[in-house]
Coordinates of C-alpha atoms and ligand atoms in Angstrom, one line a residue:
M506 CA 112.8 177.9 -32.0
Q507 CA 111.5 180.8 -34.0
G508 CA 112.7 182.6 -37.2
L509 CA 115.4 180.2 -38.4
Q510 CA 116.3 180.9 -42.0
M511 CA 118.7 179.4 -44.6
V512 CA 120.4 182.9 -44.8
D513 CA 119.6 185.6 -42.3
L514 CA 120.2 188.9 -44.1
K515 CA 118.2 190.9 -41.7
R516 CA 120.3 190.0 -38.7
Q517 CA 123.5 190.7 -40.7
Y518 CA 122.2 194.0 -41.8
L519 CA 121.3 195.1 -38.3
N520 CA 124.8 194.4 -37.2
I521 CA 126.3 196.8 -39.8
K522 CA 123.3 199.1 -40.2
S523 CA 124.9 202.4 -39.3
E524 CA 127.8 201.9 -41.7
V525 CA 125.6 200.7 -44.5
D526 CA 122.9 203.4 -44.0
E527 CA 125.6 206.1 -44.1
A528 CA 127.2 204.8 -47.2
I529 CA 123.9 204.5 -49.0
L530 CA 122.9 208.0 -48.0
N531 CA 126.2 209.3 -49.3
V532 CA 125.4 207.8 -52.7
L533 CA 121.9 209.3 -52.6
S534 CA 123.3 212.8 -51.9
S535 CA 126.1 212.4 -54.6
T536 CA 123.5 211.3 -57.2
A537 CA 126.4 209.5 -58.9
F538 CA 124.2 206.4 -59.3
I539 CA 125.9 204.8 -62.2
N540 CA 129.7 204.5 -62.7
G541 CA 130.4 206.7 -59.8
P542 CA 133.5 206.6 -57.6
E543 CA 132.1 203.9 -55.4
V544 CA 132.1 201.5 -58.3
K545 CA 135.7 202.3 -59.2
N546 CA 136.8 202.1 -55.6
F547 CA 135.1 198.8 -55.1
S548 CA 136.6 197.3 -58.2
T549 CA 140.1 198.4 -57.1
E550 CA 139.6 197.1 -53.6
L551 CA 138.3 193.8 -54.8
A552 CA 141.2 193.4 -57.2
A553 CA 143.6 193.9 -54.3
Y554 CA 141.7 191.4 -52.1
L555 CA 141.8 188.8 -54.9
G556 CA 145.3 189.5 -56.0
V557 CA 144.1 189.9 -59.6
K558 CA 145.0 192.7 -62.0
H559 CA 141.5 193.6 -63.3
V560 CA 138.0 193.5 -61.8
I561 CA 135.2 194.4 -64.3
P562 CA 131.9 194.9 -62.5
C563 CA 128.6 193.9 -64.2
A564 CA 124.9 193.5 -63.4
N565 CA 124.8 190.0 -62.1
G566 CA 126.6 186.6 -62.1
T567 CA 124.8 185.3 -65.1
D568 CA 125.9 188.3 -67.2
A569 CA 129.5 187.8 -65.9
L570 CA 129.5 184.2 -67.4
Q571 CA 127.9 185.4 -70.6
I572 CA 130.3 188.3 -71.1
A573 CA 133.2 186.0 -70.3
L574 CA 132.2 183.6 -73.1
M575 CA 131.6 186.5 -75.5
A576 CA 135.0 187.9 -74.8
L577 CA 136.7 184.7 -75.7
G578 CA 135.2 185.1 -79.2
L579 CA 133.6 181.6 -79.4
Q580 CA 131.6 180.7 -82.5
P581 CA 128.2 179.0 -82.6
G582 CA 128.6 175.3 -82.2
D583 CA 131.9 175.6 -80.2
E584 CA 131.8 173.2 -77.2
V585 CA 132.0 174.3 -73.6
I586 CA 132.6 171.8 -70.9
T587 CA 130.6 172.3 -67.7
P588 CA 129.4 170.2 -64.8
S589 CA 125.7 169.4 -65.0
F590 CA 125.5 169.6 -61.2
T591 CA 125.4 173.4 -60.9
Y592 CA 123.0 176.3 -60.8
I593 CA 121.3 176.6 -64.2
A594 CA 122.9 180.0 -65.1
T595 CA 126.3 178.3 -65.7
V596 CA 124.9 176.3 -68.6
E597 CA 122.1 178.6 -69.7
V598 CA 124.5 181.3 -71.0
V599 CA 126.3 178.7 -73.1
A600 CA 123.1 177.7 -74.8
L601 CA 122.0 181.3 -75.1
L602 CA 125.1 182.1 -77.1
R603 CA 124.4 179.1 -79.4
L604 CA 127.4 177.3 -78.1
K605 CA 127.1 173.6 -77.2
P606 CA 127.3 172.7 -73.5
V607 CA 129.1 169.4 -72.9
F608 CA 128.3 168.0 -69.5
V609 CA 130.7 166.2 -67.2
D610 CA 130.1 164.3 -64.0
V611 CA 131.2 165.4 -60.5
D612 CA 133.0 163.7 -57.7
A613 CA 130.8 162.5 -54.9
D614 CA 133.0 163.8 -52.2
T615 CA 133.8 167.3 -53.4
F616 CA 130.6 167.8 -55.5
T617 CA 132.9 169.4 -58.2
M618 CA 133.8 168.4 -61.8
N619 CA 135.7 165.2 -62.2
L620 CA 138.9 165.7 -64.0
D621 CA 139.0 162.4 -65.9
S622 CA 135.5 163.2 -67.3
V623 CA 136.8 166.6 -68.4
R624 CA 139.7 165.0 -70.2
N625 CA 137.4 162.5 -71.9
A626 CA 135.0 165.2 -73.0
I627 CA 137.6 167.3 -74.8
T628 CA 137.3 167.4 -78.6
D629 CA 138.7 169.6 -81.4
K630 CA 135.7 171.8 -80.9
T631 CA 136.2 172.4 -77.1
K632 CA 136.8 176.1 -76.7
A633 CA 136.3 176.7 -73.0
I634 CA 135.9 174.8 -69.7
I635 CA 133.8 176.2 -66.8
P636 CA 134.7 174.7 -63.4
V637 CA 132.1 175.6 -60.8
H638 CA 133.3 176.0 -57.2
L639 CA 130.1 174.6 -55.9
Y640 CA 128.8 175.3 -52.3
G641 CA 132.0 177.2 -51.6
Q642 CA 134.4 174.3 -52.4
C643 CA 137.1 175.1 -55.0
V644 CA 137.7 172.7 -57.9
D645 CA 141.1 171.1 -57.8
M646 CA 142.5 173.8 -60.1
E647 CA 146.1 172.8 -60.6
P648 CA 145.6 169.7 -62.7
L649 CA 142.7 171.5 -64.5
L650 CA 145.0 174.4 -65.4
A651 CA 147.6 171.9 -66.7
L652 CA 145.0 170.2 -68.8
G653 CA 143.8 173.6 -70.2
K654 CA 147.4 174.6 -71.0
E655 CA 148.1 171.3 -72.7
K656 CA 145.0 171.5 -74.9
N657 CA 145.1 175.3 -75.2
I658 CA 141.6 175.7 -73.7
P659 CA 140.7 178.8 -71.6
I660 CA 139.2 178.2 -68.2
I661 CA 136.3 180.3 -66.9
E662 CA 135.8 179.9 -63.1
D663 CA 132.2 180.1 -61.9
N664 CA 133.1 181.6 -58.5
A665 CA 129.5 182.7 -57.6
Q666 CA 129.5 180.4 -54.6
A667 CA 133.1 180.6 -53.5
I668 CA 134.2 184.2 -53.2
G669 CA 136.7 184.5 -50.3
G670 CA 138.0 181.0 -50.8
T671 CA 141.6 180.1 -51.2
Y672 CA 143.3 177.4 -53.3
T673 CA 146.7 176.0 -52.4
F674 CA 149.0 174.7 -55.1
A675 CA 151.3 171.7 -54.6
D676 CA 154.3 174.1 -54.0
G677 CA 152.4 175.7 -51.2
S678 CA 151.6 178.9 -53.1
K679 CA 148.0 180.2 -52.7
K680 CA 145.5 182.0 -54.9
K681 CA 142.0 183.3 -54.2
T682 CA 139.3 181.4 -56.0
G683 CA 138.2 183.2 -59.1
A684 CA 141.7 184.6 -59.6
I685 CA 143.1 181.3 -60.9
G686 CA 141.7 180.6 -64.4
T687 CA 141.7 182.8 -67.5
I688 CA 138.6 184.6 -66.4
G689 CA 136.8 184.4 -63.0
C690 CA 133.1 185.2 -62.6
T691 CA 131.1 186.0 -59.5
S692 CA 127.7 187.1 -58.4
F693 CA 126.7 189.5 -55.6
F694 CA 123.2 188.2 -55.3
P695 CA 122.1 189.0 -51.7
S696 CA 122.5 185.4 -50.4
K697 CA 126.0 184.9 -51.8
N698 CA 129.0 185.1 -49.5
L699 CA 129.7 188.6 -50.7
G700 CA 126.1 189.7 -51.4
C701 CA 124.7 193.2 -52.1
Y702 CA 121.1 194.5 -51.6
G703 CA 120.0 193.9 -55.2
D704 CA 121.8 192.4 -58.2
G705 CA 125.4 192.6 -59.0
G706 CA 128.3 190.6 -60.5
A707 CA 131.9 190.9 -61.6
M708 CA 134.6 189.3 -63.8
F709 CA 138.3 189.0 -62.9
T710 CA 141.3 188.5 -65.1
N711 CA 145.1 189.1 -65.2
D712 CA 145.0 189.5 -69.0
D713 CA 145.0 193.2 -70.1
A714 CA 143.5 192.6 -73.5
L715 CA 140.8 190.4 -72.2
A716 CA 140.0 192.9 -69.4
E717 CA 139.5 195.6 -72.0
K718 CA 137.3 193.4 -74.1
L719 CA 135.2 192.4 -71.0
A720 CA 134.7 196.0 -70.1
M721 CA 133.7 196.9 -73.6
I722 CA 131.2 194.1 -74.0
A723 CA 129.6 195.0 -70.7
N724 CA 129.2 198.6 -72.1
H725 CA 127.6 198.2 -75.5
G726 CA 130.9 197.3 -77.2
Q727 CA 132.3 200.8 -76.7
K728 CA 135.6 202.1 -75.4
V729 CA 135.1 205.6 -76.7
R730 CA 131.6 206.9 -76.0
Y731 CA 129.3 206.5 -79.0
Y732 CA 131.9 204.5 -81.0
H733 CA 130.7 200.8 -80.9
D734 CA 133.3 198.3 -82.0
M735 CA 131.5 195.1 -81.2
V736 CA 128.1 193.8 -80.2
G737 CA 127.9 193.9 -76.4
C738 CA 125.3 194.4 -73.8
N739 CA 124.4 196.7 -71.0
S740 CA 125.5 195.3 -67.7
R741 CA 126.4 197.6 -64.9
L742 CA 126.9 197.4 -61.1
D743 CA 125.2 200.5 -59.6
S744 CA 126.8 202.8 -57.0
I745 CA 124.5 202.0 -54.1
Q746 CA 125.5 198.3 -54.4
A747 CA 129.1 199.1 -54.8
A748 CA 129.1 201.3 -51.7
L749 CA 127.5 198.5 -49.7
L750 CA 129.9 195.9 -51.2
R751 CA 132.9 198.0 -50.1
I752 CA 131.7 197.6 -46.5
K753 CA 131.0 193.9 -46.8
L754 CA 134.3 193.2 -48.6
R755 CA 136.1 194.4 -45.5
K756 CA 134.2 191.8 -43.5
L757 CA 134.3 189.0 -46.1
D758 CA 137.1 187.0 -44.3
A759 CA 135.3 187.3 -41.0
Y760 CA 132.1 186.2 -42.7
C761 CA 133.8 183.2 -44.2
D762 CA 135.3 182.3 -40.8
A763 CA 131.8 182.5 -39.3
R764 CA 130.5 180.1 -42.0
R765 CA 133.4 177.7 -41.4
S766 CA 132.8 177.8 -37.6
A767 CA 129.1 176.9 -38.2
A768 CA 130.2 174.1 -40.5
D769 CA 132.7 172.8 -37.9
Y770 CA 129.9 172.7 -35.4
Y771 CA 127.7 170.7 -37.7
D772 CA 130.5 168.4 -38.8
N773 CA 131.2 167.5 -35.2
A774 CA 127.5 167.0 -34.4
F775 CA 126.9 164.6 -37.3
K776 CA 130.2 162.8 -37.3
N777 CA 128.8 159.7 -35.5
N778 CA 125.6 159.4 -37.5
P779 CA 126.0 156.5 -39.9
N780 CA 123.3 157.9 -42.2
I781 CA 124.8 161.3 -42.7
I782 CA 127.8 162.2 -44.9
T783 CA 129.2 165.6 -44.0
P784 CA 130.9 167.9 -46.5
F785 CA 134.4 166.8 -47.6
R786 CA 137.1 169.4 -47.0
A787 CA 139.6 169.0 -49.8
P788 CA 143.2 169.6 -48.6
Y789 CA 143.9 172.1 -51.4
N790 CA 140.9 174.2 -50.5
L791 CA 139.9 176.6 -47.8
H792 CA 136.1 176.0 -47.9
V793 CA 133.9 179.0 -47.6
F794 CA 130.6 177.1 -47.1
H795 CA 128.2 179.0 -49.3
Q796 CA 126.1 176.0 -48.5
Y797 CA 126.4 173.3 -45.9
T798 CA 125.2 170.3 -47.8
L799 CA 124.8 166.8 -46.4
Q800 CA 124.3 163.5 -48.2
V801 CA 121.6 161.4 -46.3
K802 CA 121.2 157.7 -46.5
N803 CA 118.4 155.2 -45.7
V804 CA 115.8 157.9 -45.3
N805 CA 113.0 159.4 -47.3
R806 CA 114.5 162.9 -47.9
D807 CA 111.1 164.5 -48.5
K808 CA 110.0 163.2 -45.1
V809 CA 113.3 164.6 -43.5
Q810 CA 112.4 168.0 -44.9
E811 CA 108.8 167.8 -43.7
L812 CA 109.8 166.9 -40.2
L813 CA 112.5 169.5 -40.1
A814 CA 109.9 172.1 -41.2
E815 CA 107.6 171.1 -38.4
K816 CA 110.4 172.0 -36.0
G817 CA 110.9 175.4 -37.8
I818 CA 114.1 174.3 -39.5
P819 CA 114.3 175.2 -43.2
S820 CA 116.3 173.0 -45.6
M821 CA 116.8 173.2 -49.3
I822 CA 117.7 170.8 -52.1
Y823 CA 120.5 172.2 -54.4
Y824 CA 119.7 170.9 -57.0
P825 CA 116.8 168.4 -57.4
V826 CA 117.2 168.2 -61.2
S827 CA 120.6 168.7 -62.9
S828 CA 121.1 170.8 -66.0
H829 CA 121.4 167.9 -68.5
K830 CA 117.9 166.8 -67.5
Q831 CA 116.3 170.2 -67.8
K832 CA 113.7 170.7 -70.6
M833 CA 115.4 174.0 -71.5
L834 CA 118.5 172.0 -72.6
A835 CA 116.8 169.0 -74.2
E836 CA 118.3 169.7 -77.6
F837 CA 121.8 169.1 -76.2
G838 CA 121.0 165.4 -75.7
G839 CA 120.5 165.3 -72.0
A840 CA 119.0 161.9 -72.1
S841 CA 122.0 160.4 -73.7
Y842 CA 124.4 161.4 -70.9
D843 CA 125.4 158.9 -68.3
L844 CA 126.3 161.0 -65.2
P845 CA 125.8 158.5 -62.3
V846 CA 127.2 160.6 -59.5
T847 CA 125.3 163.7 -60.6
D848 CA 122.1 161.6 -60.7
F849 CA 122.8 160.1 -57.4
L850 CA 123.5 163.5 -55.7
N851 CA 120.2 164.8 -56.9
T852 CA 118.5 162.2 -54.7
C853 CA 120.5 162.5 -51.5
V854 CA 121.8 166.1 -50.9
I855 CA 120.2 168.4 -48.4
S856 CA 121.4 171.8 -47.4
L857 CA 120.9 173.2 -43.9
P858 CA 120.8 176.8 -42.7
I859 CA 124.3 178.4 -42.9
H860 CA 125.1 182.1 -42.6
T861 CA 127.2 184.6 -40.7
E862 CA 125.0 185.1 -37.7
L863 CA 124.1 181.6 -36.5
T864 CA 124.3 181.2 -32.7
E865 CA 125.5 178.1 -30.9
A866 CA 122.0 177.6 -29.5
E867 CA 120.6 177.6 -33.0
L868 CA 123.3 175.2 -34.3
Q869 CA 122.6 172.9 -31.4
Y870 CA 118.9 173.0 -32.0
I871 CA 119.2 172.3 -35.7
S872 CA 121.8 169.5 -35.4
E873 CA 120.0 167.7 -32.6
N874 CA 116.8 167.7 -34.6
V875 CA 118.5 166.6 -37.8
N876 CA 120.2 163.7 -35.9
Q877 CA 117.0 162.7 -34.2
I878 CA 114.9 162.9 -37.4
I879 CA 117.4 160.9 -39.4
D880 CA 117.7 158.3 -36.7
Q881 CA 113.9 158.0 -36.5
L882 CA 113.3 157.7 -40.2
S883 CA 116.2 155.3 -40.9
K884 CA 114.9 152.7 -38.4
Ligands
PLP845 C1 124.2 182.5 -58.2 C2 124.9 181.8 -59.2 C3 125.0 182.3 -60.6 C4 124.3 183.4 -61.1 O1 124.4 184.6 -60.4 P1 123.2 185.7 -60.6 O2 123.8 186.9 -60.0 O3 122.0 185.2 -59.9 O4 122.9 185.9 -62.0 C5 125.8 181.5 -61.4 N1 126.4 180.4 -61.1 C6 126.3 179.9 -59.8 C7 127.0 178.6 -59.5 C8 125.5 180.6 -58.9 O5 125.4 180.0 -57.6

């Protein structure tokens, strides 16, 4: 089978081409490339979708996390609790701001931060907690919110992989992921569930004062033009991306459904394979499958990837080395951490192609080959 990809942006584009081309051409003829009406309209529409008061767009997901930390007014040396098992951006911005990342372990089933580890990691210096909704699975937010409230620690959701997801509270009420903590952050990187055709990101909050501060920091610390009240940065979403994102936002729920259907197909295909653990679906969470990530047992994972590649099936390891073991963060004492689940997951996770345009024939081809290769290698 030809042309299988982890994410097939080309096929998705061809399905929405006329709408997208028209929207982009409109921006070209308006020449309102920065801060035009498209950006404002997108922010308003995204706020309505998420059920959150303020959406502040910015240049990318990494900036969103950085600006969120800046808006909380943290001081050098303040501690920020994050999982080590995440994309590096979550932790990098903490170090960049001269704050101290404090790493916690994850649960092997959900791949998300373990609440007991978070509780144990809290000190007098803890000034923020960053839960990461990894692969599209929301962290169990209700007990985390309670802990944050008890200790008076703000919670910044890294929602880059879970936009469109829904969290259900014990009383049955629901919130969209990213709209639950003090500030939510997301990325519109092309391969994300709500991806643009370049870079983009956004922050969400229900707090009016924080919203104003986030917007100011993203815009050189100014509210009134040329009057700069605080040190900020230059982080903007451009109008072409916003125009495209407005179109894709209207399709986001359908896109998440398509990803879930593909995941259902895989789950069913792998359920009887003793050497494959399929992704856990937490009861509080409507999973949006940014990634479809298996844990494989009794096989050489490199060999699995090699044999899959021979069949034209791409696969990826997210992530082979966790943050606390990265050279970049060595000064934060990575070697002294004991994060057994994180270390274990580094060795056994493997992500398969998942996107909005996978056909049943492709899903069948991929899953049959995965089963066959794992069976063969585990003998
Ligand atoms: C993609 C991603 C980011 C960073 O987003 P960019 O837009 O690439 O800067 C941050 N955190 C997580 C978990 C991500 O997956």
